[in-house]
Amino acid sequence: MTEKQVTLPITGMHCTNCSDTVARELGKLDGVATADVNYATERATVTFNPSVLNENGIIERIQDIGYGVATGEIELPITGMHCVNCAASVEKALNEMRPSVVSATVNFATEKAKIAYIPGQVTPTDLIAAIKGAGYG
């Protein structure tokens, strides 16, 4: 079994009991080998079997128990779009990066993409690479 590890920024924890709860609940998920949650750093590091569980399942469980995963937002200019279908292609490429990309909307009129993402999982450079991979700048 090849294990994968993900580190997620957690929001909504107020004490060490909160971090213990998150760790315990994540540990109950099928496919999770280890779940370490640090209240001081507000981070959860989860080692899991990707053939049984994915990052979305981990994020959903965190949200189901009343906590959140911190996101960053960025607005990037997009060049080379000629129509709304071009904007849809860029949006699709960005949204295929889920769960690292939480949401992405592209406005053809303003030639900008507004992207919510999980820091540490994806970088602005990765987002730009996805846009370029879709054929735009």
PDB file of C-alpha atoms in Angstrom:
ATOM      1  CA  MET A   1       0.000   0.000   0.000  1.00  0.00           C
ATOM      2  CA  THR A   2       1.356   3.401  -0.985  1.00  0.00           C
ATOM      3  CA  GLU A   3       0.414   5.998   1.583  1.00  0.00           C
ATOM      4  CA  LYS A   4      -0.058   9.678   0.951  1.00  0.00           C
ATOM      5  CA  GLN A   5       0.304  12.511   3.432  1.00  0.00           C
ATOM      6  CA  VAL A   6      -1.563  15.804   3.455  1.00  0.00           C
ATOM      7  CA  THR A   7      -1.208  18.765   5.805  1.00  0.00           C
ATOM      8  CA  LEU A   8      -4.227  21.048   6.089  1.00  0.00           C
ATOM      9  CA  PRO A   9      -4.681  24.373   7.901  1.00  0.00           C
ATOM     10  CA  ILE A  10      -7.613  23.955  10.323  1.00  0.00           C
ATOM     11  CA  THR A  11      -9.914  26.768  11.461  1.00  0.00           C
ATOM     12  CA  GLY A  12     -12.315  26.901  14.383  1.00  0.00           C
ATOM     13  CA  MET A  13     -10.227  25.132  17.020  1.00  0.00           C
ATOM     14  CA  HIS A  14     -10.312  26.903  20.399  1.00  0.00           C
ATOM     15  CA  CYS A  15      -8.355  24.509  22.614  1.00  0.00           C
ATOM     16  CA  THR A  16      -6.439  21.243  22.693  1.00  0.00           C
ATOM     17  CA  ASN A  17      -9.705  19.353  23.173  1.00  0.00           C
ATOM     18  CA  CYS A  18     -10.718  20.639  19.736  1.00  0.00           C
ATOM     19  CA  SER A  19      -7.515  19.348  18.153  1.00  0.00           C
ATOM     20  CA  ASP A  20      -7.974  16.017  19.941  1.00  0.00           C
ATOM     21  CA  THR A  21     -11.524  15.795  18.558  1.00  0.00           C
ATOM     22  CA  VAL A  22     -10.374  16.500  15.007  1.00  0.00           C
ATOM     23  CA  ALA A  23      -7.584  13.909  15.288  1.00  0.00           C
ATOM     24  CA  ARG A  24      -9.924  11.298  16.757  1.00  0.00           C
ATOM     25  CA  GLU A  25     -12.601  11.840  14.097  1.00  0.00           C
ATOM     26  CA  LEU A  26     -10.107  11.783  11.239  1.00  0.00           C
ATOM     27  CA  GLY A  27      -8.629   8.594  12.665  1.00  0.00           C
ATOM     28  CA  LYS A  28     -12.043   6.934  12.328  1.00  0.00           C
ATOM     29  CA  LEU A  29     -12.067   7.382   8.543  1.00  0.00           C
ATOM     30  CA  ASP A  30     -11.410   4.243   6.504  1.00  0.00           C
ATOM     31  CA  GLY A  31      -7.975   4.494   4.957  1.00  0.00           C
ATOM     32  CA  VAL A  32      -6.432   6.812   7.559  1.00  0.00           C
ATOM     33  CA  ALA A  33      -3.173   5.450   8.981  1.00  0.00           C
ATOM     34  CA  THR A  34      -2.377   8.434  11.219  1.00  0.00           C
ATOM     35  CA  ALA A  35      -3.980  11.777  12.008  1.00  0.00           C
ATOM     36  CA  ASP A  36      -1.946  14.299  13.968  1.00  0.00           C
ATOM     37  CA  VAL A  37      -3.569  17.636  14.769  1.00  0.00           C
ATOM     38  CA  ASN A  38      -1.594  20.431  16.406  1.00  0.00           C
ATOM     39  CA  TYR A  39      -3.641  23.117  18.126  1.00  0.00           C
ATOM     40  CA  ALA A  40      -0.697  25.536  18.355  1.00  0.00           C
ATOM     41  CA  THR A  41       0.049  25.455  14.616  1.00  0.00           C
ATOM     42  CA  GLU A  42      -3.597  24.905  13.600  1.00  0.00           C
ATOM     43  CA  ARG A  43      -2.539  22.107  11.256  1.00  0.00           C
ATOM     44  CA  ALA A  44      -3.699  18.559  10.658  1.00  0.00           C
ATOM     45  CA  THR A  45      -1.279  16.081   9.116  1.00  0.00           C
ATOM     46  CA  VAL A  46      -3.033  12.987   7.847  1.00  0.00           C
ATOM     47  CA  THR A  47      -1.399   9.890   6.385  1.00  0.00           C
ATOM     48  CA  PHE A  48      -3.868   7.841   4.365  1.00  0.00           C
ATOM     49  CA  ASN A  49      -4.337   5.219   1.668  1.00  0.00           C
ATOM     50  CA  PRO A  50      -5.339   7.099  -1.521  1.00  0.00           C
ATOM     51  CA  SER A  51      -7.020   4.004  -2.955  1.00  0.00           C
ATOM     52  CA  VAL A  52      -9.505   4.130  -0.055  1.00  0.00           C
ATOM     53  CA  LEU A  53      -9.766   7.859   0.737  1.00  0.00           C
ATOM     54  CA  ASN A  54      -8.928  11.172  -0.920  1.00  0.00           C
ATOM     55  CA  GLU A  55      -8.323  14.702   0.331  1.00  0.00           C
ATOM     56  CA  ASN A  56     -11.950  15.655  -0.312  1.00  0.00           C
ATOM     57  CA  GLY A  57     -13.091  12.997   2.149  1.00  0.00           C
ATOM     58  CA  ILE A  58     -10.723  14.343   4.782  1.00  0.00           C
ATOM     59  CA  ILE A  59     -11.840  17.940   4.223  1.00  0.00           C
ATOM     60  CA  GLU A  60     -15.512  16.931   4.289  1.00  0.00           C
ATOM     61  CA  ARG A  61     -15.030  15.115   7.600  1.00  0.00           C
ATOM     62  CA  ILE A  62     -13.344  18.174   9.131  1.00  0.00           C
ATOM     63  CA  GLN A  63     -16.273  20.313   8.004  1.00  0.00           C
ATOM     64  CA  ASP A  64     -18.857  17.744   9.137  1.00  0.00           C
ATOM     65  CA  ILE A  65     -17.584  17.934  12.721  1.00  0.00           C
ATOM     66  CA  GLY A  66     -17.807  21.723  12.788  1.00  0.00           C
ATOM     67  CA  TYR A  67     -14.337  22.907  11.840  1.00  0.00           C
ATOM     68  CA  GLY A  68     -12.965  24.367   8.634  1.00  0.00           C
ATOM     69  CA  VAL A  69      -9.996  24.251   6.328  1.00  0.00           C
ATOM     70  CA  ALA A  70      -8.391  27.668   5.821  1.00  0.00           C
ATOM     71  CA  THR A  71      -8.251  28.959   2.280  1.00  0.00           C
ATOM     72  CA  GLY A  72      -6.389  31.681   0.487  1.00  0.00           C
ATOM     73  CA  GLU A  73      -7.762  33.751  -2.358  1.00  0.00           C
ATOM     74  CA  ILE A  74      -6.007  35.112  -5.390  1.00  0.00           C
ATOM     75  CA  GLU A  75      -7.114  36.999  -8.465  1.00  0.00           C
ATOM     76  CA  LEU A  76      -5.083  36.343 -11.603  1.00  0.00           C
ATOM     77  CA  PRO A  77      -5.225  38.079 -14.978  1.00  0.00           C
ATOM     78  CA  ILE A  78      -5.938  35.768 -17.924  1.00  0.00           C
ATOM     79  CA  THR A  79      -4.746  36.518 -21.443  1.00  0.00           C
ATOM     80  CA  GLY A  80      -5.700  34.908 -24.724  1.00  0.00           C
ATOM     81  CA  MET A  81      -9.427  34.403 -24.082  1.00  0.00           C
ATOM     82  CA  HIS A  82     -11.627  35.202 -27.073  1.00  0.00           C
ATOM     83  CA  CYS A  83     -15.071  34.165 -25.819  1.00  0.00           C
ATOM     84  CA  VAL A  84     -16.991  32.832 -22.823  1.00  0.00           C
ATOM     85  CA  ASN A  85     -16.099  29.285 -23.873  1.00  0.00           C
ATOM     86  CA  CYS A  86     -12.440  30.184 -23.370  1.00  0.00           C
ATOM     87  CA  ALA A  87     -13.275  31.392 -19.863  1.00  0.00           C
ATOM     88  CA  ALA A  88     -15.133  28.133 -19.219  1.00  0.00           C
ATOM     89  CA  SER A  89     -12.063  26.148 -20.316  1.00  0.00           C
ATOM     90  CA  VAL A  90      -9.829  28.022 -17.878  1.00  0.00           C
ATOM     91  CA  GLU A  91     -12.379  27.597 -15.095  1.00  0.00           C
ATOM     92  CA  LYS A  92     -12.594  23.862 -15.791  1.00  0.00           C
ATOM     93  CA  ALA A  93      -8.798  23.482 -15.696  1.00  0.00           C
ATOM     94  CA  LEU A  94      -8.616  25.250 -12.339  1.00  0.00           C
ATOM     95  CA  ASN A  95     -11.547  23.356 -10.828  1.00  0.00           C
ATOM     96  CA  GLU A  96      -9.939  20.058 -11.842  1.00  0.00           C
ATOM     97  CA  MET A  97      -7.313  20.839  -9.199  1.00  0.00           C
ATOM     98  CA  ARG A  98      -9.828  20.074  -6.425  1.00  0.00           C
ATOM     99  CA  PRO A  99      -9.558  19.637  -3.483  1.00  0.00           C
ATOM    100  CA  SER A 100      -6.523  21.945  -3.491  1.00  0.00           C
ATOM    101  CA  VAL A 101      -8.607  24.496  -5.369  1.00  0.00           C
ATOM    102  CA  VAL A 102     -11.809  25.101  -3.422  1.00  0.00           C
ATOM    103  CA  SER A 103     -13.435  27.235  -6.110  1.00  0.00           C
ATOM    104  CA  ALA A 104     -12.493  29.060  -9.279  1.00  0.00           C
ATOM    105  CA  THR A 105     -14.504  31.515 -11.334  1.00  0.00           C
ATOM    106  CA  VAL A 106     -13.308  33.171 -14.514  1.00  0.00           C
ATOM    107  CA  ASN A 107     -14.831  36.393 -15.795  1.00  0.00           C
ATOM    108  CA  PHE A 108     -14.392  36.806 -19.548  1.00  0.00           C
ATOM    109  CA  ALA A 109     -15.298  40.511 -19.472  1.00  0.00           C
ATOM    110  CA  THR A 110     -12.664  41.433 -16.880  1.00  0.00           C
ATOM    111  CA  GLU A 111     -10.191  38.762 -18.046  1.00  0.00           C
ATOM    112  CA  LYS A 112      -9.602  37.647 -14.466  1.00  0.00           C
ATOM    113  CA  ALA A 113      -9.811  34.426 -12.491  1.00  0.00           C
ATOM    114  CA  LYS A 114     -10.797  34.494  -8.823  1.00  0.00           C
ATOM    115  CA  ILE A 115      -9.504  31.395  -7.082  1.00  0.00           C
ATOM    116  CA  ALA A 116      -9.932  30.084  -3.530  1.00  0.00           C
ATOM    117  CA  TYR A 117      -7.311  27.476  -2.676  1.00  0.00           C
ATOM    118  CA  ILE A 118      -5.726  25.649   0.232  1.00  0.00           C
ATOM    119  CA  PRO A 119      -2.283  27.122   0.953  1.00  0.00           C
ATOM    120  CA  GLY A 120       0.334  24.422   1.257  1.00  0.00           C
ATOM    121  CA  GLN A 121      -1.560  22.203  -1.156  1.00  0.00           C
ATOM    122  CA  VAL A 122      -1.185  24.409  -4.211  1.00  0.00           C
ATOM    123  CA  THR A 123       0.762  27.568  -4.973  1.00  0.00           C
ATOM    124  CA  PRO A 124       0.011  30.511  -7.246  1.00  0.00           C
ATOM    125  CA  THR A 125       2.694  29.098  -9.566  1.00  0.00           C
ATOM    126  CA  ASP A 126       0.697  25.841  -9.792  1.00  0.00           C
ATOM    127  CA  LEU A 127      -2.443  27.816 -10.617  1.00  0.00           C
ATOM    128  CA  ILE A 128      -0.660  29.740 -13.366  1.00  0.00           C
ATOM    129  CA  ALA A 129       0.685  26.451 -14.757  1.00  0.00           C
ATOM    130  CA  ALA A 130      -2.870  25.061 -14.936  1.00  0.00           C
ATOM    131  CA  ILE A 131      -4.024  28.172 -16.796  1.00  0.00           C
ATOM    132  CA  LYS A 132      -1.122  27.865 -19.234  1.00  0.00           C
ATOM    133  CA  GLY A 133      -1.841  24.151 -19.583  1.00  0.00           C
ATOM    134  CA  ALA A 134      -5.334  25.066 -20.755  1.00  0.00           C
ATOM    135  CA  GLY A 135      -3.762  27.221 -23.460  1.00  0.00           C
ATOM    136  CA  TYR A 136      -4.034  30.671 -21.899  1.00  0.00           C
ATOM    137  CA  GLY A 137      -1.682  33.095 -20.216  1.00  0.00           C
TER     138      GLY A 137
END
